Amino acid sequence: MKKRIIFFVSLITTAFFVGCEDCNDCLDTQQKDILVQDPDGNNLLFGDTAIFNPEEVTISSESEAPQPLFLATNTQTLQFTLIEGETTYTLRLDNDNTETIVFELGERESERCCGDQTFSTATLLNGATIANDDLITIVKQP
């Protein structure tokens, strides 16, 4: 019985010290919000000044795979999640308005689980460098 207890304690101790060193037991990606507004700051997706239907807006990655896009009515933005290894996204506001968003990506240790998080280190909108914030503001002429 004593040998079993020692074995069990040794096994748990080993798992504790080795288990989280090189683990990757989670998918932790960075979320981005998109705000589309006119030069006066009026929201073009939500409210009385909207000219785009947020339910018809799509986003796809460079592999042309459609990505989930969530309507955040509380912040009046669209939300999507960065995908590991995908740097270029095409945002289609309607048939005539397309935006290209490019990210430089890095990885850091996740704060939420044992593993890494993919995050942006730089953001470009239609070829121009913009602030690398979680909120991407797109200014359009109505």
PDB file of C-alpha atoms in Angstrom:
ATOM      1  CA  MET A   1       0.000   0.000   0.000  1.00  0.00           C
ATOM      2  CA  LYS A   2       2.815   2.398   0.878  1.00  0.00           C
ATOM      3  CA  LYS A   3       4.461   1.744  -2.512  1.00  0.00           C
ATOM      4  CA  ARG A   4       1.173   2.605  -4.262  1.00  0.00           C
ATOM      5  CA  ILE A   5       0.900   5.917  -2.424  1.00  0.00           C
ATOM      6  CA  ILE A   6       4.502   6.827  -3.209  1.00  0.00           C
ATOM      7  CA  PHE A   7       3.967   5.871  -6.867  1.00  0.00           C
ATOM      8  CA  PHE A   8       0.747   7.901  -7.069  1.00  0.00           C
ATOM      9  CA  VAL A   9       2.347  10.981  -5.437  1.00  0.00           C
ATOM     10  CA  SER A  10       5.368  10.685  -7.755  1.00  0.00           C
ATOM     11  CA  LEU A  11       3.107  10.418 -10.786  1.00  0.00           C
ATOM     12  CA  ILE A  12       1.083  13.510  -9.839  1.00  0.00           C
ATOM     13  CA  THR A  13       4.221  15.502  -9.020  1.00  0.00           C
ATOM     14  CA  THR A  14       5.819  14.598 -12.348  1.00  0.00           C
ATOM     15  CA  ALA A  15       2.653  15.477 -14.264  1.00  0.00           C
ATOM     16  CA  PHE A  16       2.429  18.813 -12.462  1.00  0.00           C
ATOM     17  CA  PHE A  17       6.003  19.855 -13.252  1.00  0.00           C
ATOM     18  CA  VAL A  18       6.139  18.513 -16.802  1.00  0.00           C
ATOM     19  CA  GLY A  19       2.509  18.982 -17.867  1.00  0.00           C
ATOM     20  CA  CYS A  20       2.455  22.712 -18.540  1.00  0.00           C
ATOM     21  CA  GLU A  21       5.963  23.329 -19.851  1.00  0.00           C
ATOM     22  CA  ASP A  22       5.312  22.623 -23.524  1.00  0.00           C
ATOM     23  CA  CYS A  23       1.595  22.080 -23.568  1.00  0.00           C
ATOM     24  CA  ASN A  24      -0.890  23.424 -26.041  1.00  0.00           C
ATOM     25  CA  ASP A  25      -4.222  22.335 -24.654  1.00  0.00           C
ATOM     26  CA  CYS A  26      -6.185  25.361 -25.749  1.00  0.00           C
ATOM     27  CA  LEU A  27      -7.122  27.432 -28.731  1.00  0.00           C
ATOM     28  CA  ASP A  28      -6.696  31.017 -27.586  1.00  0.00           C
ATOM     29  CA  THR A  29      -6.967  33.574 -30.353  1.00  0.00           C
ATOM     30  CA  GLN A  30      -7.318  37.320 -30.394  1.00  0.00           C
ATOM     31  CA  GLN A  31     -10.666  38.886 -31.151  1.00  0.00           C
ATOM     32  CA  LYS A  32     -10.966  42.015 -33.288  1.00  0.00           C
ATOM     33  CA  ASP A  33     -13.851  44.488 -33.534  1.00  0.00           C
ATOM     34  CA  ILE A  34     -14.682  46.403 -36.708  1.00  0.00           C
ATOM     35  CA  LEU A  35     -16.383  49.798 -36.655  1.00  0.00           C
ATOM     36  CA  VAL A  36     -17.453  51.334 -39.967  1.00  0.00           C
ATOM     37  CA  GLN A  37     -18.187  55.038 -39.820  1.00  0.00           C
ATOM     38  CA  ASP A  38     -18.288  58.163 -41.977  1.00  0.00           C
ATOM     39  CA  PRO A  39     -15.778  61.035 -41.575  1.00  0.00           C
ATOM     40  CA  ASP A  40     -18.116  62.676 -39.023  1.00  0.00           C
ATOM     41  CA  GLY A  41     -18.063  59.584 -36.789  1.00  0.00           C
ATOM     42  CA  ASN A  42     -21.552  58.309 -37.662  1.00  0.00           C
ATOM     43  CA  ASN A  43     -21.878  54.518 -37.535  1.00  0.00           C
ATOM     44  CA  LEU A  44     -22.586  53.115 -41.005  1.00  0.00           C
ATOM     45  CA  LEU A  45     -23.569  49.636 -39.774  1.00  0.00           C
ATOM     46  CA  PHE A  46     -25.981  50.300 -36.915  1.00  0.00           C
ATOM     47  CA  GLY A  47     -28.552  52.943 -36.056  1.00  0.00           C
ATOM     48  CA  ASP A  48     -30.191  55.742 -38.050  1.00  0.00           C
ATOM     49  CA  THR A  49     -27.073  56.486 -40.123  1.00  0.00           C
ATOM     50  CA  ALA A  50     -26.499  52.880 -41.259  1.00  0.00           C
ATOM     51  CA  ILE A  51     -26.022  52.387 -44.992  1.00  0.00           C
ATOM     52  CA  PHE A  52     -24.663  48.818 -44.807  1.00  0.00           C
ATOM     53  CA  ASN A  53     -26.642  45.854 -43.518  1.00  0.00           C
ATOM     54  CA  PRO A  54     -24.450  44.234 -40.844  1.00  0.00           C
ATOM     55  CA  GLU A  55     -26.206  40.894 -41.369  1.00  0.00           C
ATOM     56  CA  GLU A  56     -24.997  40.836 -44.989  1.00  0.00           C
ATOM     57  CA  VAL A  57     -21.377  41.777 -44.279  1.00  0.00           C
ATOM     58  CA  THR A  58     -18.928  38.892 -44.715  1.00  0.00           C
ATOM     59  CA  ILE A  59     -15.288  38.296 -43.915  1.00  0.00           C
ATOM     60  CA  SER A  60     -13.014  35.665 -45.403  1.00  0.00           C
ATOM     61  CA  SER A  61      -9.416  34.718 -44.784  1.00  0.00           C
ATOM     62  CA  GLU A  62      -6.667  34.532 -47.390  1.00  0.00           C
ATOM     63  CA  SER A  63      -7.604  30.903 -48.035  1.00  0.00           C
ATOM     64  CA  GLU A  64     -10.972  32.361 -49.108  1.00  0.00           C
ATOM     65  CA  ALA A  65     -12.737  30.446 -46.381  1.00  0.00           C
ATOM     66  CA  PRO A  66     -15.635  32.411 -44.897  1.00  0.00           C
ATOM     67  CA  GLN A  67     -15.009  33.246 -41.248  1.00  0.00           C
ATOM     68  CA  PRO A  68     -17.567  33.722 -38.486  1.00  0.00           C
ATOM     69  CA  LEU A  69     -18.555  37.357 -38.059  1.00  0.00           C
ATOM     70  CA  PHE A  70     -20.581  38.311 -35.012  1.00  0.00           C
ATOM     71  CA  LEU A  71     -22.839  41.323 -34.571  1.00  0.00           C
ATOM     72  CA  ALA A  72     -21.985  43.099 -31.330  1.00  0.00           C
ATOM     73  CA  THR A  73     -25.023  45.310 -30.921  1.00  0.00           C
ATOM     74  CA  ASN A  74     -23.862  46.532 -27.509  1.00  0.00           C
ATOM     75  CA  THR A  75     -20.722  48.095 -29.050  1.00  0.00           C
ATOM     76  CA  GLN A  76     -22.244  48.523 -32.526  1.00  0.00           C
ATOM     77  CA  THR A  77     -19.344  46.684 -34.125  1.00  0.00           C
ATOM     78  CA  LEU A  78     -18.661  43.467 -35.972  1.00  0.00           C
ATOM     79  CA  GLN A  79     -16.405  40.923 -34.260  1.00  0.00           C
ATOM     80  CA  PHE A  80     -14.169  38.202 -35.642  1.00  0.00           C
ATOM     81  CA  THR A  81     -11.296  36.091 -34.406  1.00  0.00           C
ATOM     82  CA  LEU A  82      -7.800  35.883 -35.836  1.00  0.00           C
ATOM     83  CA  ILE A  83      -6.854  32.476 -37.145  1.00  0.00           C
ATOM     84  CA  GLU A  84      -3.397  31.038 -36.600  1.00  0.00           C
ATOM     85  CA  GLY A  85      -1.372  31.415 -39.797  1.00  0.00           C
ATOM     86  CA  GLU A  86      -4.001  33.504 -41.634  1.00  0.00           C
ATOM     87  CA  THR A  87      -2.767  37.074 -42.134  1.00  0.00           C
ATOM     88  CA  THR A  88      -5.044  38.555 -44.808  1.00  0.00           C
ATOM     89  CA  TYR A  89      -8.805  39.039 -44.483  1.00  0.00           C
ATOM     90  CA  THR A  90     -11.303  40.429 -46.987  1.00  0.00           C
ATOM     91  CA  LEU A  91     -14.255  42.306 -45.516  1.00  0.00           C
ATOM     92  CA  ARG A  92     -17.210  42.669 -47.898  1.00  0.00           C
ATOM     93  CA  LEU A  93     -19.571  45.396 -46.747  1.00  0.00           C
ATOM     94  CA  ASP A  94     -21.725  44.967 -49.879  1.00  0.00           C
ATOM     95  CA  ASN A  95     -21.204  44.183 -53.582  1.00  0.00           C
ATOM     96  CA  ASP A  96     -19.347  47.465 -54.176  1.00  0.00           C
ATOM     97  CA  ASN A  97     -17.357  47.941 -50.952  1.00  0.00           C
ATOM     98  CA  THR A  98     -14.499  45.624 -50.036  1.00  0.00           C
ATOM     99  CA  GLU A  99     -11.777  46.249 -47.458  1.00  0.00           C
ATOM    100  CA  THR A 100      -8.537  44.299 -47.060  1.00  0.00           C
ATOM    101  CA  ILE A 101      -7.160  43.868 -43.551  1.00  0.00           C
ATOM    102  CA  VAL A 102      -3.678  42.397 -43.119  1.00  0.00           C
ATOM    103  CA  PHE A 103      -2.110  41.409 -39.816  1.00  0.00           C
ATOM    104  CA  GLU A 104       1.419  40.580 -38.831  1.00  0.00           C
ATOM    105  CA  LEU A 105       1.047  37.775 -36.307  1.00  0.00           C
ATOM    106  CA  GLY A 106       2.963  36.627 -33.275  1.00  0.00           C
ATOM    107  CA  GLU A 107       2.426  34.180 -30.456  1.00  0.00           C
ATOM    108  CA  ARG A 108       2.586  34.702 -26.727  1.00  0.00           C
ATOM    109  CA  GLU A 109       1.805  32.623 -23.709  1.00  0.00           C
ATOM    110  CA  SER A 110      -1.912  32.501 -23.067  1.00  0.00           C
ATOM    111  CA  GLU A 111      -3.250  34.002 -19.867  1.00  0.00           C
ATOM    112  CA  ARG A 112      -6.427  31.874 -20.035  1.00  0.00           C
ATOM    113  CA  CYS A 113      -5.076  28.369 -20.534  1.00  0.00           C
ATOM    114  CA  CYS A 114      -1.938  26.287 -20.937  1.00  0.00           C
ATOM    115  CA  GLY A 115      -0.748  27.130 -24.427  1.00  0.00           C
ATOM    116  CA  ASP A 116      -0.087  30.023 -26.759  1.00  0.00           C
ATOM    117  CA  GLN A 117      -2.249  32.814 -28.130  1.00  0.00           C
ATOM    118  CA  THR A 118      -2.054  34.085 -31.697  1.00  0.00           C
ATOM    119  CA  PHE A 119      -2.142  37.885 -31.688  1.00  0.00           C
ATOM    120  CA  SER A 120      -1.508  40.756 -34.084  1.00  0.00           C
ATOM    121  CA  THR A 121       1.731  42.714 -33.895  1.00  0.00           C
ATOM    122  CA  ALA A 122       0.793  45.124 -36.714  1.00  0.00           C
ATOM    123  CA  THR A 123      -2.357  45.939 -38.729  1.00  0.00           C
ATOM    124  CA  LEU A 124      -2.756  47.264 -42.271  1.00  0.00           C
ATOM    125  CA  LEU A 125      -6.025  48.446 -43.800  1.00  0.00           C
ATOM    126  CA  ASN A 126      -6.048  48.537 -47.597  1.00  0.00           C
ATOM    127  CA  GLY A 127      -2.233  48.670 -47.592  1.00  0.00           C
ATOM    128  CA  ALA A 128      -1.889  51.500 -45.042  1.00  0.00           C
ATOM    129  CA  THR A 129      -0.550  50.844 -41.552  1.00  0.00           C
ATOM    130  CA  ILE A 130      -3.104  51.680 -38.870  1.00  0.00           C
ATOM    131  CA  ALA A 131      -3.122  51.449 -35.080  1.00  0.00           C
ATOM    132  CA  ASN A 132      -2.757  47.845 -33.947  1.00  0.00           C
ATOM    133  CA  ASP A 133      -5.756  47.997 -31.610  1.00  0.00           C
ATOM    134  CA  ASP A 134      -8.484  45.446 -30.986  1.00  0.00           C
ATOM    135  CA  LEU A 135     -10.884  47.972 -32.574  1.00  0.00           C
ATOM    136  CA  ILE A 136     -10.373  48.503 -36.304  1.00  0.00           C
ATOM    137  CA  THR A 137     -12.074  51.698 -37.474  1.00  0.00           C
ATOM    138  CA  ILE A 138     -12.899  51.932 -41.170  1.00  0.00           C
ATOM    139  CA  VAL A 139     -13.889  55.386 -42.431  1.00  0.00           C
ATOM    140  CA  LYS A 140     -16.080  55.391 -45.553  1.00  0.00           C
ATOM    141  CA  GLN A 141     -17.675  58.207 -47.538  1.00  0.00           C
ATOM    142  CA  PRO A 142     -21.452  57.608 -47.612  1.00  0.00           C
TER     143      PRO A 142
END
